[in-house]
Short mmCIF file of C-alpha atoms in Angstrom, two decimals:
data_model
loop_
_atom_site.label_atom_id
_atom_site.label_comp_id
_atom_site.label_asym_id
_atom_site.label_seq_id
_atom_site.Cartn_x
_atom_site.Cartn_y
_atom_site.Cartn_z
CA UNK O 25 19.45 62.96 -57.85
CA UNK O 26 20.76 59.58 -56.24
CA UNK O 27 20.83 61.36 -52.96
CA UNK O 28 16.99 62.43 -53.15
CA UNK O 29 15.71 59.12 -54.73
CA UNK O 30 17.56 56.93 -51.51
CA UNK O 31 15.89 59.86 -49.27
CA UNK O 32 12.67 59.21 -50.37
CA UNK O 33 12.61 55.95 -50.32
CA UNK O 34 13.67 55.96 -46.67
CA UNK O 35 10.79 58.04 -45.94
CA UNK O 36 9.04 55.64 -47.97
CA UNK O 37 9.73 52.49 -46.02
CA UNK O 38 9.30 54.15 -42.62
CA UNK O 39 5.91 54.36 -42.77
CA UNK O 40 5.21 51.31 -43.92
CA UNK O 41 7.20 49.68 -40.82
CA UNK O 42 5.27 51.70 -38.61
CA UNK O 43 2.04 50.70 -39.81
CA UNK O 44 2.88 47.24 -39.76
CA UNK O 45 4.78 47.78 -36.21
CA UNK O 46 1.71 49.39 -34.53
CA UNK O 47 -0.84 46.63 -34.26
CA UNK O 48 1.62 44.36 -32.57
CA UNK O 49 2.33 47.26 -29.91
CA UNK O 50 -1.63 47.90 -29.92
CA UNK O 51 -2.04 44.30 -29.03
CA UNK O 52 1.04 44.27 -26.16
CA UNK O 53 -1.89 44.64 -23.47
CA UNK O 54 -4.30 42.08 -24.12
CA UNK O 55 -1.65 39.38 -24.55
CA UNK O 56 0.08 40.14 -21.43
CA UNK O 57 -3.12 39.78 -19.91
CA UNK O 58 -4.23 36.87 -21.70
CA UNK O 59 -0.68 35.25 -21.00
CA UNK O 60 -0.75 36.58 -17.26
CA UNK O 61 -4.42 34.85 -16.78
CA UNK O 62 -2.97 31.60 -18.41
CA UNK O 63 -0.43 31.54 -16.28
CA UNK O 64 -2.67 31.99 -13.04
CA UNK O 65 -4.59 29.21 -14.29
CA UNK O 66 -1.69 26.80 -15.02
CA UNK O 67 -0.74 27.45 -11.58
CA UNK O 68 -3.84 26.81 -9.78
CA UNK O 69 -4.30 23.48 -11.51
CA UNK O 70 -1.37 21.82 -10.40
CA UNK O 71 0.92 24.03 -8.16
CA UNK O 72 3.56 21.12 -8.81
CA UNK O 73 4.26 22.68 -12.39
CA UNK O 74 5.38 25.65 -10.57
CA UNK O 75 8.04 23.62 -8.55
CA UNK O 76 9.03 21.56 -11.21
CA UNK O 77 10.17 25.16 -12.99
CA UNK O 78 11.97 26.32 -9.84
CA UNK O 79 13.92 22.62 -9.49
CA UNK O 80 15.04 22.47 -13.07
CA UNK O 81 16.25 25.78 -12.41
CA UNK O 82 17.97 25.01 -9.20
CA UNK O 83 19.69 21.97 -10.95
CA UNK O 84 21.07 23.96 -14.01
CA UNK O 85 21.88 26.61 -11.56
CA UNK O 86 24.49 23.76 -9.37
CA UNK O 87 25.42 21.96 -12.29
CA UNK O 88 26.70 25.65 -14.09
CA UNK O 89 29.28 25.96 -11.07
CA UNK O 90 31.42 23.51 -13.29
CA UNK O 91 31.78 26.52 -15.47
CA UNK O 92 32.72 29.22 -12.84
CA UNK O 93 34.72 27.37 -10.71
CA UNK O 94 38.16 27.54 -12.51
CA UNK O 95 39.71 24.17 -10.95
CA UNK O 96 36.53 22.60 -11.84
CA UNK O 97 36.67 23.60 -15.61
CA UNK O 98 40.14 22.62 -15.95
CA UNK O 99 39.12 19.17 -14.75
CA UNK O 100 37.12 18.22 -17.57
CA UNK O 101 37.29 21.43 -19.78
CA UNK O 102 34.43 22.07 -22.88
CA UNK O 103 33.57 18.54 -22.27
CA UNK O 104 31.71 20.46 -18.81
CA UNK O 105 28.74 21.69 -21.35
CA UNK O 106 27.59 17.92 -21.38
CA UNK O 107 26.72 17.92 -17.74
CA UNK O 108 24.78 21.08 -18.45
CA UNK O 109 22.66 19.26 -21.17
CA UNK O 110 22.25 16.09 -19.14
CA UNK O 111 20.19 17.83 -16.84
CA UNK O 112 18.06 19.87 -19.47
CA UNK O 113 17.05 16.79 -21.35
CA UNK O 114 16.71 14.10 -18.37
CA UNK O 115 14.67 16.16 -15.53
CA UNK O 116 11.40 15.36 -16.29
CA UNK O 117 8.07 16.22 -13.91
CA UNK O 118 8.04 12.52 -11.84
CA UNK O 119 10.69 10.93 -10.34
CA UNK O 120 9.80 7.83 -12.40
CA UNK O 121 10.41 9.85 -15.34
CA UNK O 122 13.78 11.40 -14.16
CA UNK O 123 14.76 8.12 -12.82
CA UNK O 124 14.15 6.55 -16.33
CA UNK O 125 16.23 9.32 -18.54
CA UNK O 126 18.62 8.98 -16.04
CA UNK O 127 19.65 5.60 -16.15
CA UNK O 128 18.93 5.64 -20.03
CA UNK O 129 21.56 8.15 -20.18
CA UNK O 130 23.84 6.87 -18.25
CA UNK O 131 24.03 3.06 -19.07
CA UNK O 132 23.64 3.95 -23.11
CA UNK O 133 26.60 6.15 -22.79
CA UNK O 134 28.28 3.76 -20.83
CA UNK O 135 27.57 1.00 -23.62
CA UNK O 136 27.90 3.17 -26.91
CA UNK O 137 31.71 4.89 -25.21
CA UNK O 138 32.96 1.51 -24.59
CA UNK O 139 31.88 0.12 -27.70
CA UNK O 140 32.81 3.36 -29.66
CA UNK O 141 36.44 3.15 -27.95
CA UNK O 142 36.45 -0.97 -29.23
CA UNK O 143 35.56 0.06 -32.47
CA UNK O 144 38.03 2.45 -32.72
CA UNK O 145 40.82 0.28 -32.08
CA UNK O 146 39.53 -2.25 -34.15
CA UNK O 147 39.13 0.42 -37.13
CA UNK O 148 42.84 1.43 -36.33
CA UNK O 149 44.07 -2.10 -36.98
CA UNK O 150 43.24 -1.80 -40.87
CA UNK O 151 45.55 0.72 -41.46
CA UNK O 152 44.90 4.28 -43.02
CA UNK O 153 42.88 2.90 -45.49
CA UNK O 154 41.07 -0.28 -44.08
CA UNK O 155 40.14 2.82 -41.20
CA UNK O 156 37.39 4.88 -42.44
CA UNK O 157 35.62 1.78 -43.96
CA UNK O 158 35.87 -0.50 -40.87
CA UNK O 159 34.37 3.24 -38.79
CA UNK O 160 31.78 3.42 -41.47
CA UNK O 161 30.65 0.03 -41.16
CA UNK O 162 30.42 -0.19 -37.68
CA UNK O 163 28.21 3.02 -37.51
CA UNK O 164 25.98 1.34 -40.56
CA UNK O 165 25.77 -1.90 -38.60
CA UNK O 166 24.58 -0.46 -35.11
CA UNK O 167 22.38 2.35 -35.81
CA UNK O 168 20.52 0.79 -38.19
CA UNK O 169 19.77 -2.48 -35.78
CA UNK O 170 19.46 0.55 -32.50
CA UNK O 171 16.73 2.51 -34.95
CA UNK O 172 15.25 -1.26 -35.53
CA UNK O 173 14.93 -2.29 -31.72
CA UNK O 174 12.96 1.26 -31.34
CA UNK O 175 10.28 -0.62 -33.28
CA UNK O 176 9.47 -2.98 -30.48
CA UNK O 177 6.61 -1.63 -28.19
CA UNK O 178 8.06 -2.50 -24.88
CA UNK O 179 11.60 -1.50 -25.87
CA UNK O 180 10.05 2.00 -27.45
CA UNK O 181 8.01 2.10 -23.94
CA UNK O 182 11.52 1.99 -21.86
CA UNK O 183 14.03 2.07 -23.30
CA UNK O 184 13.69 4.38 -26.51
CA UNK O 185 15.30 7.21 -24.98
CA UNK O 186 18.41 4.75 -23.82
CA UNK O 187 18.64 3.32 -27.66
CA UNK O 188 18.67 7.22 -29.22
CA UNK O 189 21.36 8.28 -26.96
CA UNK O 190 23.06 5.08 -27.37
CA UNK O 191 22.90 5.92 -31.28
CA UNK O 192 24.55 9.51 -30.66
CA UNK O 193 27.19 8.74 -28.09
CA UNK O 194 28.54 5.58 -30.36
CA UNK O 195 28.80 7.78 -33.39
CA UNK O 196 30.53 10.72 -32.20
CA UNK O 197 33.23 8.83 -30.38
CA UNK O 198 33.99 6.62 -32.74
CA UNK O 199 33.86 9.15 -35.57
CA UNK O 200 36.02 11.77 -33.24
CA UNK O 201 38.27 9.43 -32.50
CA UNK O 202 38.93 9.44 -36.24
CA UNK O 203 40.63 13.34 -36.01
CA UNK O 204 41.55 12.48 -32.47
CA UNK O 205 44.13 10.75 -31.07
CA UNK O 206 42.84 11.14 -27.44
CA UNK O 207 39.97 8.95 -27.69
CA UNK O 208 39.81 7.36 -24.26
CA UNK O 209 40.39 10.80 -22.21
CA UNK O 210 37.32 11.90 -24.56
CA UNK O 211 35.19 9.43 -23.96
CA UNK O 212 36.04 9.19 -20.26
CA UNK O 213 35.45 13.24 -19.64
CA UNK O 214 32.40 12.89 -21.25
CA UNK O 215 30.81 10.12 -19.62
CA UNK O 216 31.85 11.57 -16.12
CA UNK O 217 30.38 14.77 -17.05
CA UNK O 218 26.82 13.13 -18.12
CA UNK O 219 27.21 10.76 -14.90
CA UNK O 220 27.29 14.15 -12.49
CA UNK O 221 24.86 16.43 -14.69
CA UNK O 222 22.39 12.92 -14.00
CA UNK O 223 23.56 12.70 -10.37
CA UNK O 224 22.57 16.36 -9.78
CA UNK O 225 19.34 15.92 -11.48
CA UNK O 226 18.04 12.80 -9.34
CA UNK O 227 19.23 14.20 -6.61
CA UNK O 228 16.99 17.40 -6.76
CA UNK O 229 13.81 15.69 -8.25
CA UNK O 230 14.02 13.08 -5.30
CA UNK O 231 14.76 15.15 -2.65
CA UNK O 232 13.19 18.33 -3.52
CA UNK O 233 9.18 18.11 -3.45
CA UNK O 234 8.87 15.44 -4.92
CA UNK O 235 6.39 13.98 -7.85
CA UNK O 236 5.80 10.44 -7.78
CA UNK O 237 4.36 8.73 -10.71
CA UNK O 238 2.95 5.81 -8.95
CA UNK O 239 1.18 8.57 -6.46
CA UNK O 240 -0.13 9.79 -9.35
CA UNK O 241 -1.38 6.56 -11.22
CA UNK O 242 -2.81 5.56 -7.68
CA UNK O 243 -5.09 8.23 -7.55
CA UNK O 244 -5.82 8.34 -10.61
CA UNK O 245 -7.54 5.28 -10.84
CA UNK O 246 -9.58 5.90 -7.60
CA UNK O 247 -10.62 9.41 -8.98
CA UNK O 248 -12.13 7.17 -12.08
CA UNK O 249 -13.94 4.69 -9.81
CA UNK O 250 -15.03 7.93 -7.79
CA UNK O 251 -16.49 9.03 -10.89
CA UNK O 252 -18.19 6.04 -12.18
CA UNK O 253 -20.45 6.19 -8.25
CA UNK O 254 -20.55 10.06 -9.21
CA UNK O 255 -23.07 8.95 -12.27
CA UNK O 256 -24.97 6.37 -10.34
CA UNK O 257 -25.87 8.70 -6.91
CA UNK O 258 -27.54 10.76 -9.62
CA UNK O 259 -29.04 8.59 -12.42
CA UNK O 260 -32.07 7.42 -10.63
CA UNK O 261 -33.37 10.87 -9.55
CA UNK O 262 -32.66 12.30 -12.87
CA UNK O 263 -34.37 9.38 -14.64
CA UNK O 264 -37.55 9.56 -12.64
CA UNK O 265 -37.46 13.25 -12.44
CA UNK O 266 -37.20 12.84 -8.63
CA UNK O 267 -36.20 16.36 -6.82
CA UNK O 268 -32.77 16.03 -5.78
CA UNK O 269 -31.31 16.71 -2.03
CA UNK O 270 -29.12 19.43 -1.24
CA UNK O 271 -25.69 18.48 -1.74
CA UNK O 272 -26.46 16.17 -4.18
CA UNK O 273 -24.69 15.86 -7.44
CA UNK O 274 -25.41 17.77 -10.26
CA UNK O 275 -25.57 16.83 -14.24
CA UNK O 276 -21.87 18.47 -14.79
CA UNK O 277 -20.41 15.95 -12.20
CA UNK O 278 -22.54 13.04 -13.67
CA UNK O 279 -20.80 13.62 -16.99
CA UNK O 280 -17.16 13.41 -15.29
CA UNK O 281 -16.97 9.49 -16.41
CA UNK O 282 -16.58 10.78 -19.85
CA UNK O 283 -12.45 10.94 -19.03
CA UNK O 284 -12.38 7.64 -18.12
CA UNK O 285 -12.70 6.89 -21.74
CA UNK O 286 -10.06 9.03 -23.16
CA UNK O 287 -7.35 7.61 -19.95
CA UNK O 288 -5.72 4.95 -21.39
CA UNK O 289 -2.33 6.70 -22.40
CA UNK O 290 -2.52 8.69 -19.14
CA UNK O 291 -2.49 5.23 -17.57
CA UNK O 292 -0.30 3.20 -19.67
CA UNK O 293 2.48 6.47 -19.25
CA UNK O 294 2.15 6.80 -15.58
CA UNK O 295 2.39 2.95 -15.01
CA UNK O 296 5.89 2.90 -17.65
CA UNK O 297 7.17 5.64 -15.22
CA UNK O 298 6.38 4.07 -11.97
CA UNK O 299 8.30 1.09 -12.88
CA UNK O 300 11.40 3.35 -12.49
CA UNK O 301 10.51 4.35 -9.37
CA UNK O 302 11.98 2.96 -5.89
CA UNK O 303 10.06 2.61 -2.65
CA UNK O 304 8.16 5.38 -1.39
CA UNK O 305 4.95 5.73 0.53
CA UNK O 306 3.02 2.48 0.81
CA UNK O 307 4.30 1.66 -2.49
CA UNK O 308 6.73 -1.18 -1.55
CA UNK O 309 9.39 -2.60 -4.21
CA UNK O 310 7.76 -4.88 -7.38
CA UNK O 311 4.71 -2.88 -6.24
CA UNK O 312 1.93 -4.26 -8.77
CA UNK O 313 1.68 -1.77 -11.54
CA UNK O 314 0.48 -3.67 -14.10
CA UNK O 315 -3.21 -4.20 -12.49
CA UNK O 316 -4.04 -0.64 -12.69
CA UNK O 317 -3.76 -1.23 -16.27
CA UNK O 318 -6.28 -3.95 -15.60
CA UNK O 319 -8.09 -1.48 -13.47
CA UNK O 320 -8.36 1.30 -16.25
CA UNK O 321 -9.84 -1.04 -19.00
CA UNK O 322 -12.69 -2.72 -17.10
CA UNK O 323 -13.35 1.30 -15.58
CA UNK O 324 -13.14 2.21 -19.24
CA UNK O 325 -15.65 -0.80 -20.25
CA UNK O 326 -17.72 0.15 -17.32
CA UNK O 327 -17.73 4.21 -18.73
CA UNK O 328 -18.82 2.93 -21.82
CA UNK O 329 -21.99 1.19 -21.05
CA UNK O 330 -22.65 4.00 -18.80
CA UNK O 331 -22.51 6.34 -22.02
CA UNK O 332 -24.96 3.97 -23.03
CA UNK O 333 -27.24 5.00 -19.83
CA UNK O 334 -27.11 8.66 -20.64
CA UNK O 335 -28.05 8.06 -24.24
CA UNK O 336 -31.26 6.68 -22.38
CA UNK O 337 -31.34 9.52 -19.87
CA UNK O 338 -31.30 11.83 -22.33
CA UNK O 339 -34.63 9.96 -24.51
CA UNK O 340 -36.12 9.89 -21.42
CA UNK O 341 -36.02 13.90 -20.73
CA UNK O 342 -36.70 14.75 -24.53
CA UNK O 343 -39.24 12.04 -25.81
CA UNK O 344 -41.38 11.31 -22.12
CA UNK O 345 -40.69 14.47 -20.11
CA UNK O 346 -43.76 14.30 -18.36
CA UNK O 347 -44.36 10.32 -17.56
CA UNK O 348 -43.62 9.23 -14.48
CA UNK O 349 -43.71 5.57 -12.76
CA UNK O 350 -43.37 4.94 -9.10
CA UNK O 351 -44.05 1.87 -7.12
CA UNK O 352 -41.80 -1.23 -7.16
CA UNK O 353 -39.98 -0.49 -10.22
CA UNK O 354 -39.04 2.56 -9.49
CA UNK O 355 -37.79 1.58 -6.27
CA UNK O 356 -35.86 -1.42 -7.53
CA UNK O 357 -33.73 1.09 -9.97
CA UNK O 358 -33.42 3.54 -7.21
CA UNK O 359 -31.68 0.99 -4.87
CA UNK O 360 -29.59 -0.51 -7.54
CA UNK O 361 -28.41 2.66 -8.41
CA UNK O 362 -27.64 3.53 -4.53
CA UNK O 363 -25.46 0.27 -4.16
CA UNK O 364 -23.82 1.22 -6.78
CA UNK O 365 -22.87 4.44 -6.06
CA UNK O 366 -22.12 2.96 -2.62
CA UNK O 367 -20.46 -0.11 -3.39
CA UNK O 368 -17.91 2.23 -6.14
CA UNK O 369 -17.54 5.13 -3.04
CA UNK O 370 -16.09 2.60 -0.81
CA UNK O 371 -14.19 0.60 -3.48
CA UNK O 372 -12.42 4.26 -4.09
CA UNK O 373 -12.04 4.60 -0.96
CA UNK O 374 -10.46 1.72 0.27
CA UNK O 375 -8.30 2.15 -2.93
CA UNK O 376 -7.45 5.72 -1.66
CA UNK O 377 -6.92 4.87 1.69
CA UNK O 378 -5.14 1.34 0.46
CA UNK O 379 -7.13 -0.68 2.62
CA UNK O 380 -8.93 -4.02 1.41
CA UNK O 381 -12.68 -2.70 0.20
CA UNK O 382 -14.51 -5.23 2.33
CA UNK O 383 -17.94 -3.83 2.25
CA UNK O 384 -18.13 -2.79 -1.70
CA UNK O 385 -19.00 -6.61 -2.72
CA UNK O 386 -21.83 -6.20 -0.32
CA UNK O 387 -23.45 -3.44 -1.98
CA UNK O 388 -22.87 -5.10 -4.99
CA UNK O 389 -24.31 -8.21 -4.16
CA UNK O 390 -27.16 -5.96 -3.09
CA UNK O 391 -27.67 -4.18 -6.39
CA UNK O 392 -27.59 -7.24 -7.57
CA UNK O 393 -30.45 -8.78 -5.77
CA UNK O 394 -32.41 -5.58 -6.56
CA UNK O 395 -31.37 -6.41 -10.07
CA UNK O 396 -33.38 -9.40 -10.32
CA UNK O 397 -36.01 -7.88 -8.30
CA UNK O 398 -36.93 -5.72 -10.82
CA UNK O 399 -36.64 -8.54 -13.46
CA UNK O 400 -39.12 -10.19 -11.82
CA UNK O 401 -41.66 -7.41 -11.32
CA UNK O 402 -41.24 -6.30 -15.43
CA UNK O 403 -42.18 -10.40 -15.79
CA UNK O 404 -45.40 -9.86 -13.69
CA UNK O 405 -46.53 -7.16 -16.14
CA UNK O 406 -48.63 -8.96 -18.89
CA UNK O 407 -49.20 -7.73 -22.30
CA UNK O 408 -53.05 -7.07 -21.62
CA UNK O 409 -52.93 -5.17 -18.51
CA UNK O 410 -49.71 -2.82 -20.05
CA UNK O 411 -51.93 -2.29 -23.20
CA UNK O 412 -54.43 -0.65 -20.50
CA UNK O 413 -51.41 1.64 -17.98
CA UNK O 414 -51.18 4.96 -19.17
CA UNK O 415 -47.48 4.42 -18.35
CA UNK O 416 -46.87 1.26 -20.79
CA UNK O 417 -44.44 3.45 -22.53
CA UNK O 418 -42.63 4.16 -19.72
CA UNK O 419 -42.69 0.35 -18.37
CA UNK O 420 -40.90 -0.50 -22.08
CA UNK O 421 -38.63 2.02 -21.42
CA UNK O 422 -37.93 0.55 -18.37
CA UNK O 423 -37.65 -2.76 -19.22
CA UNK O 424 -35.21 -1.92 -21.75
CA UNK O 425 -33.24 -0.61 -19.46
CA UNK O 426 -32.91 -3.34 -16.67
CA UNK O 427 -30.53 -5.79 -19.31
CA UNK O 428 -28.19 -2.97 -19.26
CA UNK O 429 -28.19 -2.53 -15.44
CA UNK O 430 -27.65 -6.22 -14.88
CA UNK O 431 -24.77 -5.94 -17.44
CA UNK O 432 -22.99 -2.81 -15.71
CA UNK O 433 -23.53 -4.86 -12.61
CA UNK O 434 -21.26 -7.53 -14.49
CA UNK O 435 -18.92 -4.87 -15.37
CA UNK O 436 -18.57 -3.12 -11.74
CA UNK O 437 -18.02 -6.85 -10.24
CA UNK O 438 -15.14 -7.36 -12.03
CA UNK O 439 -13.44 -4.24 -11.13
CA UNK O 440 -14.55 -5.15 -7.45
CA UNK O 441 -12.51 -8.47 -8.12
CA UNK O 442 -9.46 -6.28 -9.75
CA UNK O 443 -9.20 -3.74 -6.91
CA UNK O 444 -9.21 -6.92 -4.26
CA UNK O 445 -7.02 -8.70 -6.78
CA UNK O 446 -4.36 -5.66 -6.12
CA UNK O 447 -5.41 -5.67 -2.55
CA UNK O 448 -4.09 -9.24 -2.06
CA UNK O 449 -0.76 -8.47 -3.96
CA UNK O 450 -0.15 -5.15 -2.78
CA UNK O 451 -0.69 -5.84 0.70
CA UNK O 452 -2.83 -3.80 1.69
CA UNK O 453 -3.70 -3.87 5.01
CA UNK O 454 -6.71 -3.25 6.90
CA UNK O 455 -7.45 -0.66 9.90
CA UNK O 456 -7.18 -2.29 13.19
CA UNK O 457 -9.44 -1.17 16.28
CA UNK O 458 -7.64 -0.65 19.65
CA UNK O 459 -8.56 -3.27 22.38
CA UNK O 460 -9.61 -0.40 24.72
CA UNK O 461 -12.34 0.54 22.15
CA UNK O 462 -13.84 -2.95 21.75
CA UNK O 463 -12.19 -5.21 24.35
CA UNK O 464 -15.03 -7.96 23.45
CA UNK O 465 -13.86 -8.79 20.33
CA UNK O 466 -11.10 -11.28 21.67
CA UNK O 467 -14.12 -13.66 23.10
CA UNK O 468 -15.48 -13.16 20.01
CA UNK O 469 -19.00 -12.01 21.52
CA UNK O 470 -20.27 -9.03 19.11
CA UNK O 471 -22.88 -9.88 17.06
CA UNK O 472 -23.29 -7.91 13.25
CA UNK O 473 -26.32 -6.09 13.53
CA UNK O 474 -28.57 -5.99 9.95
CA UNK O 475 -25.96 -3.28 8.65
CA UNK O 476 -22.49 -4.66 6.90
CA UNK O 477 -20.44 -4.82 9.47
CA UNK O 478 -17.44 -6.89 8.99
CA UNK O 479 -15.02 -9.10 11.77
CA UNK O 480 -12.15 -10.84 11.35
CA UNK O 481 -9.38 -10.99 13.35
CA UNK O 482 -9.66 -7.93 15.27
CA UNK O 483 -10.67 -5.54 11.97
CA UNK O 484 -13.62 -4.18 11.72
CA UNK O 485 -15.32 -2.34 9.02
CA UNK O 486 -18.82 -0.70 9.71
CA UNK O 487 -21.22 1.03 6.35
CA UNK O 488 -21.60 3.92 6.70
CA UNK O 489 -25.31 3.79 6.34
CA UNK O 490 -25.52 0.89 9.14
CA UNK O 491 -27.15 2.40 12.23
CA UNK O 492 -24.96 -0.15 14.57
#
């Protein structure tokens, strides 16, 4: 009877496993395809992602010859592992990043094994029982002021990772060296085996394709003033309902200023990771960092009132679809919005390029002067003869909208003074022309013609839209 009733119950349960195994295997399929197209997608984005899996395995792979090399293992023995670890937990995607676990690692364990080894000899001068208590209390004492220091927002920015492993490393040397008597060859293996698994690790994320932070903060910044001339080039013609010229930009690419408002901890992380970063590029050493922080919040205040400019774009195409103004006010916001656009292009640019942006304050000075153009033309419009337009709405409308130009104009002025700001500090330098290709320059005998051209010892700069 026992035999039948455990029978049946296996035929019981086998069932209900398969039941409960066959959607999974049902759904096998889809999610390999879903996974497979997320994948493809991943990789298209940023082809560096797929690098940065192929270099974290190279590093493991050299650092795991400790291991199979017998007189290697010997050397340093289980302590070996450590280098393994190093490189899992300090390769990060940048070199800034790498560069920062890195030396975290290496000068906390540094710190916490040479005060774990003092501690331990001070603990050892109490006697068996004076021992554990003295250990105890130096553990209390320095993790809990460590764990307080985290608490500081430039130390958390830095150095958080430094003060963790600083936390670990102190504790288990000093606590091993409680049960063991070989403290100092302990602490020495496994310093020496963190110092290689870091070595290892820099040395593949320098000098195999590498990421650089700064690169990255570089052009990202650009990319957001590129986006903030992206709305302009199209606001005018989609306020007045103007037909717009092939090639020209679409309401998707208008609304790409909309990341400049969520960019802030982008910024603020790539700028803590390019501080870690030596010279590369046109980046020199003490490279400026800090005034593409600057950058980002006067792009971000900038993004903002241009939020404010869709919110009218968008009244505009719901409540008065089928108004329309032309004349001098509607050429007055149509040339304010070209500087713009033109002025932020080149300011990108030249940021791109890292070249001083010597034209963009000329298209801003002439937005500017369109600015007040318009100001003056809303002024000539008197209460009477609006009452009688059939467009008065529209001219309100309008009029409502040239305070916020002028203050966007504000706005895009002081990230014109930023960008030259990091110009001057940077060093950036400007293009020079050959003396074969304008030989007259020396005597100093060409003449700007009405477009912005620029001279000053031997540089020239020429708009694009200037027919010289």
């Amino acid at each position: 009877m026992a035999t039948e009733k455990s029978s049946n119950e296996y035929e019981g349960l086998l069932p209900f496993c398969l039941r409960w195994v066959k959607p999974i295997f049902a759904k096998l399929p889809a999610m390999a395809v879903e996974l497979a197209t997320m994948t493809t997608k991943l990789a298209k984005d940023d082809m560096r992602r797929v690098v940065h899996a192929l270099k974290v395995g190279l590093a493991i792979t050299l650092v795991s010859l400790f291991y199979y090399f017998k007189p290697l293992y010997d050397g340093f023995g289980t302590s070996t592992m450590w280098a393994v670890v190093t490189v899992i937990v300090v390769f990060e995607f940048s070199v800034g990043g790498t560069l920062g676990r890195g030396l975290n690692r290496v000068m906390a364990t540094l710190l916490a094994g040479a005060l774990g080894f003092g501690a331990h000899y001070l603990a050892s001068l109490g006697g068996d029982t004076g021992r554990p208590i003295m250990l105890g209390l130096f553990v209390f004492v320095l993790a809990a002021i460590s764990t307080f220091i985290r608490f500081f927002p430039k130390m958390k920015a830095r150095y958080d990772y430094g003060l963790l492993i600083f936390i670990l490393t102190f504790c288990m040397v000093s606590l091993s060296g409680y049960r063991d008597d070989e403290i100092a060859k302990l602490a020495y293996s496994r310093m020496l085996t963190i110092l290689i698994g870091c070595c290892f690790t820099v040395f593949v994320c320098v000098f195999v394709c590498p990421v650089w932070a700064g690169t990255d903060l570089h052009h990202l910044v650009a990319n957001n003033i590129e986006s903030l001339a992206t709305f302009f080039h199209g606001f005018g013609a989609e306020y007045f309902g103007l037909p717009q010229e092939q090639g020209e930009v679409g309401k998707v690419d208008m609304q790409k200023y909309r990341t400049i408002l969520n960019s802030k901890s982008n910024e603020e992380s790539l700028t803590n990771l390019a501080r870690w970063e030596p010279r590369h590029g046109k980046f020199r050493y003490r490279h400026p960092w800090k005034v593409y922080l600057e950058i980002g919040s006067l792009n971000r205040e900038c993004a903002c009132r241009l939020e404010v400019l869709n919110g009218y774009l968008q009244t505009k195409r719901t409540q008065m679809p089928s108004q329309q103004i032309h004349g001098p006010l509607q050429e007055e916001c149509m040339k304010i919005c070209s500087e713009l656009s033109s002025g932020l292009r080149e300011l990108a640019m030249g940021l791109r390029k890292m070249v001083p942006p010597l034209t963009a304050k000329a298209h801003i000075e002439k937005a500017k002067i369109a600015a007040e153009n318009l100001k003056s033309h809303l002024e000539e419009w008197r209460f009477e003869e609006m009452n009688n337009n059939k467009n008065a709405l529209e001219i309100v409308h309008v009029a409502s909208l040239s305070p916020l130009l002028l203050d966007t104009i504000g706005c895009i002025v002081k990230i014109v003074d930023s960008v030259q700001k990091l110009a001057s500090i940077a060093g950036f330098k400007a293009v020079e022309v050959p003396s074969s290709v304008a030989p007259e320059q020396d005597q100093g005998s060409m003449q700007p013609c009405h477009g912005d051209v620029l001279v000053a010892h031997h540089v020239i700069m020429i708009d694009e839209e200037s027919p010289c």
